[in-house]
CSV table of C-alpha atoms in Angstrom, one decimal:
chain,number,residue,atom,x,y,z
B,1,UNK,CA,75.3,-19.2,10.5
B,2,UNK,CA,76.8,-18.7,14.0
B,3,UNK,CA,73.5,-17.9,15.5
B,4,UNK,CA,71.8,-20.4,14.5
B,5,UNK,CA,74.5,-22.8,15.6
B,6,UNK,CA,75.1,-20.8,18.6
B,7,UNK,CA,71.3,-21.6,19.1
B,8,UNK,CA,71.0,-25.4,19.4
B,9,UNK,CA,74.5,-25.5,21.9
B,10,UNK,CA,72.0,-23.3,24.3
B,11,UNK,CA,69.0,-25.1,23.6
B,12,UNK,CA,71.0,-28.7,24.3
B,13,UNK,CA,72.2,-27.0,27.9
B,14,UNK,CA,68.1,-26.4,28.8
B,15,UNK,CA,68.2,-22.8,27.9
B,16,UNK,CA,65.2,-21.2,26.6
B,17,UNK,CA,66.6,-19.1,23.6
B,18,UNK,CA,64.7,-16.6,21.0
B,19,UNK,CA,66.2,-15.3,18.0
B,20,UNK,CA,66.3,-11.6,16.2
B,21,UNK,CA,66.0,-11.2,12.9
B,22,UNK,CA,65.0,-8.2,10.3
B,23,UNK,CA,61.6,-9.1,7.8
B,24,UNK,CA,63.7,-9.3,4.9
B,25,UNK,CA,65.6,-12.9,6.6
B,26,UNK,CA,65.3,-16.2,4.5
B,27,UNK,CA,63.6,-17.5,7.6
B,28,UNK,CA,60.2,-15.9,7.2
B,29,UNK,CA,59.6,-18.1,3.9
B,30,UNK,CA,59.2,-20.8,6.3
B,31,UNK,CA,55.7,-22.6,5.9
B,32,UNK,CA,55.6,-22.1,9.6
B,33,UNK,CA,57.3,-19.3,11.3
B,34,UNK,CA,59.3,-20.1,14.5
B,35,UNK,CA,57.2,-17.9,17.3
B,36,UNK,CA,60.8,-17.3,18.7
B,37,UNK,CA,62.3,-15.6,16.2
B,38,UNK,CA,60.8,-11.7,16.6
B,39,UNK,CA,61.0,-9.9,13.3
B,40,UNK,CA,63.5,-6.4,13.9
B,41,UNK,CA,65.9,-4.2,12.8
B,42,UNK,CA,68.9,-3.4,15.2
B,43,UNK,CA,69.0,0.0,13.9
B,44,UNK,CA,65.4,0.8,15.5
B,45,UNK,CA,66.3,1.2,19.2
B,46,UNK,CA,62.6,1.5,20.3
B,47,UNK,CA,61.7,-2.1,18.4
B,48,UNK,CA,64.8,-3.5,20.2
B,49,UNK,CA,64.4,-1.8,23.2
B,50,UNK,CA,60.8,-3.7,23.4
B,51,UNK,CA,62.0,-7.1,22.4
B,52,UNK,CA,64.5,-7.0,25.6
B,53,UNK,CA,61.5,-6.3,28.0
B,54,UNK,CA,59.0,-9.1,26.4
B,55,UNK,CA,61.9,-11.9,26.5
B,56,UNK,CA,64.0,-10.5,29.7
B,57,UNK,CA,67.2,-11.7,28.3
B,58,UNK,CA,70.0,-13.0,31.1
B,59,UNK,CA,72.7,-13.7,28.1
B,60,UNK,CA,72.5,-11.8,24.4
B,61,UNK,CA,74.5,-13.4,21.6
B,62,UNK,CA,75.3,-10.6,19.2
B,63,UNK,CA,75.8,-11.5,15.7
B,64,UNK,CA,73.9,-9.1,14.1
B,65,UNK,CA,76.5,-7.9,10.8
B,66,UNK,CA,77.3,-6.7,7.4
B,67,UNK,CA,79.7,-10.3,8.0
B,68,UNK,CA,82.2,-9.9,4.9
B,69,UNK,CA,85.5,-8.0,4.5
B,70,UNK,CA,85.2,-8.5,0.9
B,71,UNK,CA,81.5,-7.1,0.3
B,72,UNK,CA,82.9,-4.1,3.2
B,73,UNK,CA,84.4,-2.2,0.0
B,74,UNK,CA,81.0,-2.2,-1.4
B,75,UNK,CA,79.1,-1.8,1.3
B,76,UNK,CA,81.2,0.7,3.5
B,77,UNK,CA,77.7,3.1,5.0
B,78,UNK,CA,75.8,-0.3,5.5
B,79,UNK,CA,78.6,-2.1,7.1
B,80,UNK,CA,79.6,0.6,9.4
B,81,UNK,CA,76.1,1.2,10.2
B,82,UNK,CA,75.2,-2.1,10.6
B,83,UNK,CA,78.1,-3.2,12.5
B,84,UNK,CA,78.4,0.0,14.9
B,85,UNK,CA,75.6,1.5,15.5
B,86,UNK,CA,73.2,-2.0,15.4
B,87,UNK,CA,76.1,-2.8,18.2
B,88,UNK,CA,75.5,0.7,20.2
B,89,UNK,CA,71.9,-0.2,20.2
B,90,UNK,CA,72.2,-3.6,21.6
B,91,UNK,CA,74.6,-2.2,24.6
B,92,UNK,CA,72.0,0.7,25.1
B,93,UNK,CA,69.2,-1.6,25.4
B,94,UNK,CA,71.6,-4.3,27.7
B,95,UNK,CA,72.6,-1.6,30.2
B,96,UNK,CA,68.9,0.1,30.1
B,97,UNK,CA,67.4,-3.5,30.6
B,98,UNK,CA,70.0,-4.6,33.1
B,99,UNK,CA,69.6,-0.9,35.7
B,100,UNK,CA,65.5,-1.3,35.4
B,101,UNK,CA,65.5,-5.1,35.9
B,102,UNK,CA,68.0,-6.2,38.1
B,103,UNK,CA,69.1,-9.1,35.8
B,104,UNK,CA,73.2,-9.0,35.7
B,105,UNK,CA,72.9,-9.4,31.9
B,106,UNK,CA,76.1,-10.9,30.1
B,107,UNK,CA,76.6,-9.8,26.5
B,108,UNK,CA,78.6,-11.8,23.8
B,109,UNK,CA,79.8,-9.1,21.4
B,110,UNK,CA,81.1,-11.1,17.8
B,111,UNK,CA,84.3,-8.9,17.2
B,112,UNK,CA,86.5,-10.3,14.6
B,113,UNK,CA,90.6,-11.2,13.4
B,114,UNK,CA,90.0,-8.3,10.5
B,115,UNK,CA,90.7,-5.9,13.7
B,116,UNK,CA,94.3,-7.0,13.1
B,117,UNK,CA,94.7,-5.2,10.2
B,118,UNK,CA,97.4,-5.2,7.5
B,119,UNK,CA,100.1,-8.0,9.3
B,120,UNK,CA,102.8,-9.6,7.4
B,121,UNK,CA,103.7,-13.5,8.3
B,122,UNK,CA,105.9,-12.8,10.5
B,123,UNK,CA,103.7,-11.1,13.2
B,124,UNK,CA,101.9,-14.6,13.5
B,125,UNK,CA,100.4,-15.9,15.3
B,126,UNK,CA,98.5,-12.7,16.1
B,127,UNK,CA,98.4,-12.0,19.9
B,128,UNK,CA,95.3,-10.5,21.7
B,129,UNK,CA,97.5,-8.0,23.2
B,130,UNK,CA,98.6,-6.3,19.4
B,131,UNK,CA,98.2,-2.9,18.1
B,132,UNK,CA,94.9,-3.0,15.9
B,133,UNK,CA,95.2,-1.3,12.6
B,134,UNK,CA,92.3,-2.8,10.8
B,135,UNK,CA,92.3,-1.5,6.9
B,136,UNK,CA,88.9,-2.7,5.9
B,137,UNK,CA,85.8,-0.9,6.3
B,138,UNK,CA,85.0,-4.2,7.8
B,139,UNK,CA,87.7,-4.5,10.1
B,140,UNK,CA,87.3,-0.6,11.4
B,141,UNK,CA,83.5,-1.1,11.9
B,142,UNK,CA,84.9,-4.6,14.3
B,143,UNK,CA,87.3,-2.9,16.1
B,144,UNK,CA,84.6,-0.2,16.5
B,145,UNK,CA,82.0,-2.6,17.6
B,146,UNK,CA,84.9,-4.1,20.2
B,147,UNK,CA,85.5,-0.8,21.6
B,148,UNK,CA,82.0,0.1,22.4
B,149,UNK,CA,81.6,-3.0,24.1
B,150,UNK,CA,84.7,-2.6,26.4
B,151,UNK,CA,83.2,1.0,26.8
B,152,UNK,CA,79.9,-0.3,28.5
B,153,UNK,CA,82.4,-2.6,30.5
B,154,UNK,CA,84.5,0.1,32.0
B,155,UNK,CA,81.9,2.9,32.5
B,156,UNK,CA,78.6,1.1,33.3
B,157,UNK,CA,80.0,-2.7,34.6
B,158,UNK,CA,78.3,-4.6,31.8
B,159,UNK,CA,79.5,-7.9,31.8
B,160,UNK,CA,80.4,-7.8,28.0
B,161,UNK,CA,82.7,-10.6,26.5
B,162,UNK,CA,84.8,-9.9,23.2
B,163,UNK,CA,85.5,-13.0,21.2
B,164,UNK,CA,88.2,-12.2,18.3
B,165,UNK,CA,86.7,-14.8,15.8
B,166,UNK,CA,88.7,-15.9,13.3
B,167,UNK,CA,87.3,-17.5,9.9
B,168,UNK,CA,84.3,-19.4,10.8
B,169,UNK,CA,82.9,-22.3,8.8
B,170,UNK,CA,80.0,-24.1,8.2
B,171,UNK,CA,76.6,-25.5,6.8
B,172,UNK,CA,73.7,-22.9,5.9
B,173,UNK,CA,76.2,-19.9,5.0
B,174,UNK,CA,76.5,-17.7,2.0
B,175,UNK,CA,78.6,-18.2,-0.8
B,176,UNK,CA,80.7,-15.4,0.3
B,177,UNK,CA,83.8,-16.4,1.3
B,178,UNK,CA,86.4,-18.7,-0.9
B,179,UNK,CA,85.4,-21.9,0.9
B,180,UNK,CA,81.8,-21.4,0.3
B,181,UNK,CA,82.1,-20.7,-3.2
B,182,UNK,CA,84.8,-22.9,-4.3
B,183,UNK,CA,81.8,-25.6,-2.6
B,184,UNK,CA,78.9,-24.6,-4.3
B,185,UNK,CA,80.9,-24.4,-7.3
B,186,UNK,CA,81.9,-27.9,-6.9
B,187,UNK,CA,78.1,-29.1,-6.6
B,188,UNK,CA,77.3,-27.5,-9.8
B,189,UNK,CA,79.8,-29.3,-11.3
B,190,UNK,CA,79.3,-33.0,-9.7
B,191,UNK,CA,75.6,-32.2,-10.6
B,192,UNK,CA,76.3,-31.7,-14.0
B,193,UNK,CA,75.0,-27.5,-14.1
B,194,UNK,CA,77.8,-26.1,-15.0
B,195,UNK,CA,81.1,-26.9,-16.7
B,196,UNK,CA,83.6,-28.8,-14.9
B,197,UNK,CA,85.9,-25.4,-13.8
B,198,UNK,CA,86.4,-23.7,-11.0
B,199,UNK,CA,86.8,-19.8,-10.9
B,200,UNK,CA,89.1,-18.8,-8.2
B,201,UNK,CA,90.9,-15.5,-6.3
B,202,UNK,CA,94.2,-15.8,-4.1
B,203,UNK,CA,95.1,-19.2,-3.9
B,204,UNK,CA,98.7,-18.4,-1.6
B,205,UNK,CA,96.8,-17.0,1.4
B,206,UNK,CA,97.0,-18.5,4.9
B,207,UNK,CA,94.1,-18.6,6.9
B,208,UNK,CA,93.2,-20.1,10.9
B,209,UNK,CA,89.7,-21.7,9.8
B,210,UNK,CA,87.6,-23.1,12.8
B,211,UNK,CA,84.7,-25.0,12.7
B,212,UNK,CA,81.6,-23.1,13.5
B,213,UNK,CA,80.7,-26.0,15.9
B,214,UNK,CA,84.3,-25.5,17.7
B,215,UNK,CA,83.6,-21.7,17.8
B,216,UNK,CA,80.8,-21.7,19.8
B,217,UNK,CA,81.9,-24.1,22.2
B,218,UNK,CA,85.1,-21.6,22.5
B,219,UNK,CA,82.8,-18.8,22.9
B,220,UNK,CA,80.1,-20.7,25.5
B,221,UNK,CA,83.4,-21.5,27.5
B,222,UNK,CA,84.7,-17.9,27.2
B,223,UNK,CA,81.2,-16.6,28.4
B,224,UNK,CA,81.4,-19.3,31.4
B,225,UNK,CA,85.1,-18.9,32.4
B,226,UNK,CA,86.5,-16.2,30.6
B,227,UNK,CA,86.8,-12.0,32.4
B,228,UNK,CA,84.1,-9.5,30.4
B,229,UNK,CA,86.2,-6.5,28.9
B,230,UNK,CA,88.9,-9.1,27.4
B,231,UNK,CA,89.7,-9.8,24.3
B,232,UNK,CA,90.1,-13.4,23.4
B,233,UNK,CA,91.0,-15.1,20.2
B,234,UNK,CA,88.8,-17.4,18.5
B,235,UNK,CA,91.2,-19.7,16.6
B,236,UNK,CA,92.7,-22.8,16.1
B,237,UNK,CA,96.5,-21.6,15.7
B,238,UNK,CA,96.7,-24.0,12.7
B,239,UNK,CA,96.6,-22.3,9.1
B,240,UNK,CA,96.1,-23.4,5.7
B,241,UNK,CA,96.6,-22.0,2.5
B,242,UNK,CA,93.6,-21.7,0.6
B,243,UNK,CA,95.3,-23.9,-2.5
B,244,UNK,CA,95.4,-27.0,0.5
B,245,UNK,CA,91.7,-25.9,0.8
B,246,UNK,CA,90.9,-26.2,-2.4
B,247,UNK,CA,92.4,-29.2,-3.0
B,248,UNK,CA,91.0,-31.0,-0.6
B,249,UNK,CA,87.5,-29.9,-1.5
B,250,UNK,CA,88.2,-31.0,-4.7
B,251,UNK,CA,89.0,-35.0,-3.4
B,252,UNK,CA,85.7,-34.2,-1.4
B,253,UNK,CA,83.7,-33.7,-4.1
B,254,UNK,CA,85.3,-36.5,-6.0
B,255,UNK,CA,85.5,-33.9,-9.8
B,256,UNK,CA,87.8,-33.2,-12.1
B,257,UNK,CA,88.2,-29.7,-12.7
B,258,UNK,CA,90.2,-26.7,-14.1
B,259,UNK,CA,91.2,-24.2,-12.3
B,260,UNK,CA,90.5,-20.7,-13.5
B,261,UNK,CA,91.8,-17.6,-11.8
B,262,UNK,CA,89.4,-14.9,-12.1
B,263,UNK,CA,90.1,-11.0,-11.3
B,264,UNK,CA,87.0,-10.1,-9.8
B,265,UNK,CA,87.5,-12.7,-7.0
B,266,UNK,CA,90.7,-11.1,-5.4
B,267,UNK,CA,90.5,-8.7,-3.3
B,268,UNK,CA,91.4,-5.4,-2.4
B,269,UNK,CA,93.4,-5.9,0.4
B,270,UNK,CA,94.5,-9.6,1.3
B,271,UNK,CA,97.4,-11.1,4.4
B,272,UNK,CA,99.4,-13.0,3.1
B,273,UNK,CA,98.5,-15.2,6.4
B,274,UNK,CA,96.3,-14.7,9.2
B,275,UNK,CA,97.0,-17.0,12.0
B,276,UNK,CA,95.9,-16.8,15.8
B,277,UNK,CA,97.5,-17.0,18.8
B,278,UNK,CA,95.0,-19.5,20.4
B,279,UNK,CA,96.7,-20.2,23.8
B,280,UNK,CA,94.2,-17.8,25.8
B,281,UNK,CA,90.7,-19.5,24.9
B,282,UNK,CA,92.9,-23.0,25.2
B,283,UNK,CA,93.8,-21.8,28.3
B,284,UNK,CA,90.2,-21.4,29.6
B,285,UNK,CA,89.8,-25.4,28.5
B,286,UNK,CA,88.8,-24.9,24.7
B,287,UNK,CA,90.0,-27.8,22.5
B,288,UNK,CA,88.6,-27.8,19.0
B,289,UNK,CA,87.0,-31.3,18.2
B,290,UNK,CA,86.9,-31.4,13.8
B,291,UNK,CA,89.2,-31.4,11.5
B,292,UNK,CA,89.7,-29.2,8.5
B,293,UNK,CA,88.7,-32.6,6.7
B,294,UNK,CA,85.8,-33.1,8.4
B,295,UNK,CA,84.7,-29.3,8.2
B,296,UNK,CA,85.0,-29.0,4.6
B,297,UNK,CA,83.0,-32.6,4.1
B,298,UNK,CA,80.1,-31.1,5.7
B,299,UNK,CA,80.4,-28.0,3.9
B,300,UNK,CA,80.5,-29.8,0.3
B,301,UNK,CA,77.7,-32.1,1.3
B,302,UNK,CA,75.7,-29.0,1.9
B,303,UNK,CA,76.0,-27.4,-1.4
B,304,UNK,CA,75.1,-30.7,-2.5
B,305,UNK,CA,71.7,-31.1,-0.5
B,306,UNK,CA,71.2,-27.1,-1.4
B,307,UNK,CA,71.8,-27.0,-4.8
């Protein structure tokens, strides 16, 4: 979802951009592949490694993950292997690329707010200066990814920017996290395929949500203004609870529905609230342009065009 979004802001500045994505991607159903998209794995260096030299990158947007906290407990091998060692092989290839070509290549490494760890309400909003003590195998394999790339900073000078990304949201994602699913429930239910209730986890959690559109204007400005090496929070500093979330989907979609709590949709490990200190991408001239209202509209009408 990021890259893709990530994509057109680049394309609309003139930019020629490619993608990476593995065979088994949605996008190679397309009647007509994109030529720019190149089919591979981030685990096989040497298909990677290749890739860098036929499209002589000056500016790799990493977002290459096992992306969900929740699916982390799971998935613990894939997502550490996925999210750490894809990462060392994009950083290997970066700094090989960079010392044989001459091109001062920037990296944008997508580190995440599950770095934070287990905080209580009262350590918000979370400051990019804070002790990390992630306790997912999602957040470890994040703060793992952010250390590597402030590794290749210090030891080999790569110019590698580490955007703390809060919960991003959007069109064309997964029904993965609450707001996804509590949407594509909802267009079942105004389509008449299911009954009208909603099956829900954790309704009393807090979470900074930013538009995807917001966050990768925050991260183009970080990449243009912001210091490679540093750590910057990619937030609002506003945060809902997910019942204000739900209830405004809810008006969105215009149903009437009961609420069901189900077991299997809370988690093993869930803040209370996760809020950002945002005052350090603000800082570099980031101001986020939707509203939560306006998000979640898009969001619904989504499900509704998908579905």
């Amino acid at each position: 979802m990021v890259g893709t979004h990530f994509r057109e802001i680049l394309k609309g500045d003139g930019h020629e951009v490619w993608g990476v994505a593995r065979n088994s991607a949605s996008s190679r159903l397309q009647a007509i592949e994109d030529e720019r998209i190149l089919r591979c794995d981030i685990l096989e260096r040497d298909a990677l490694e290749r890739i860098f030299y036929k499209v002589q990158p000056q500016l790799v947007v990493h977002m290459a993950a096992q992306a969900f906290n929740g699916a982390s407990w799971e998935m613990e091998y894939t997502t550490h292997q996925a999210n750490y060692t894809g990462t060392l092989n994009v950083l290997f290839c970066a700094k090989k690329w960079r010392e044989e070509s001459g091109i001062d290549v920037k990296v944008l490494l997508a580190c995440s707010s599950a770095e934070y760890g287990n905080i209580m309400p009262k350590d918000c909003p979370l400051m990019e200066n804070r002790r990390l003590t992630p306790h997912t195998p999602y957040g470890v394999s994040k703060a793992g990814t952010e250390m590597l790339g402030y590794q290749y900073f210090l030891n080999y000078g790569l110019k590698v920017f580490l955007p703390r990304m809060f919960i991003h949201v959007g069109t064309g994602h997964p029904p993965a996290t609450a707001i996804q699913n509590f949407a594509r429930q909802l267009a079942l239910i105004k389509k008449g395929k299911i009954s009208p209730e909603i099956h829900v986890g954790n309704l009393e959690s807090a979470r900074d949500f930013i538009d995807v559109r917001d966050g990768v204007t925050a991260m183009k400005i970080l990449i243009e203004k912001g210091n490679p090496g540093e750590p910057v929070n990619i937030c609002t500093g506003k945060a809902y609870k997910i019942q204000e979330i739900l209830d405004l989907l809810v008006k969105i979609s215009g149903t009437e529905v009961k609420i069901v709590s189900d077991p299997a949709l809370m988690r093993v490990a869930d803040e209370p609230l996760l809020l950002g200190d945002a005052r350090k991408i603000k800082g570099l001239g980031f101001s986020p342009k939707y509203t939560i209202e306006q998000t979640l509209t898009e969001v619904f009408c989504d499900w509704m065009e998908r579905i």
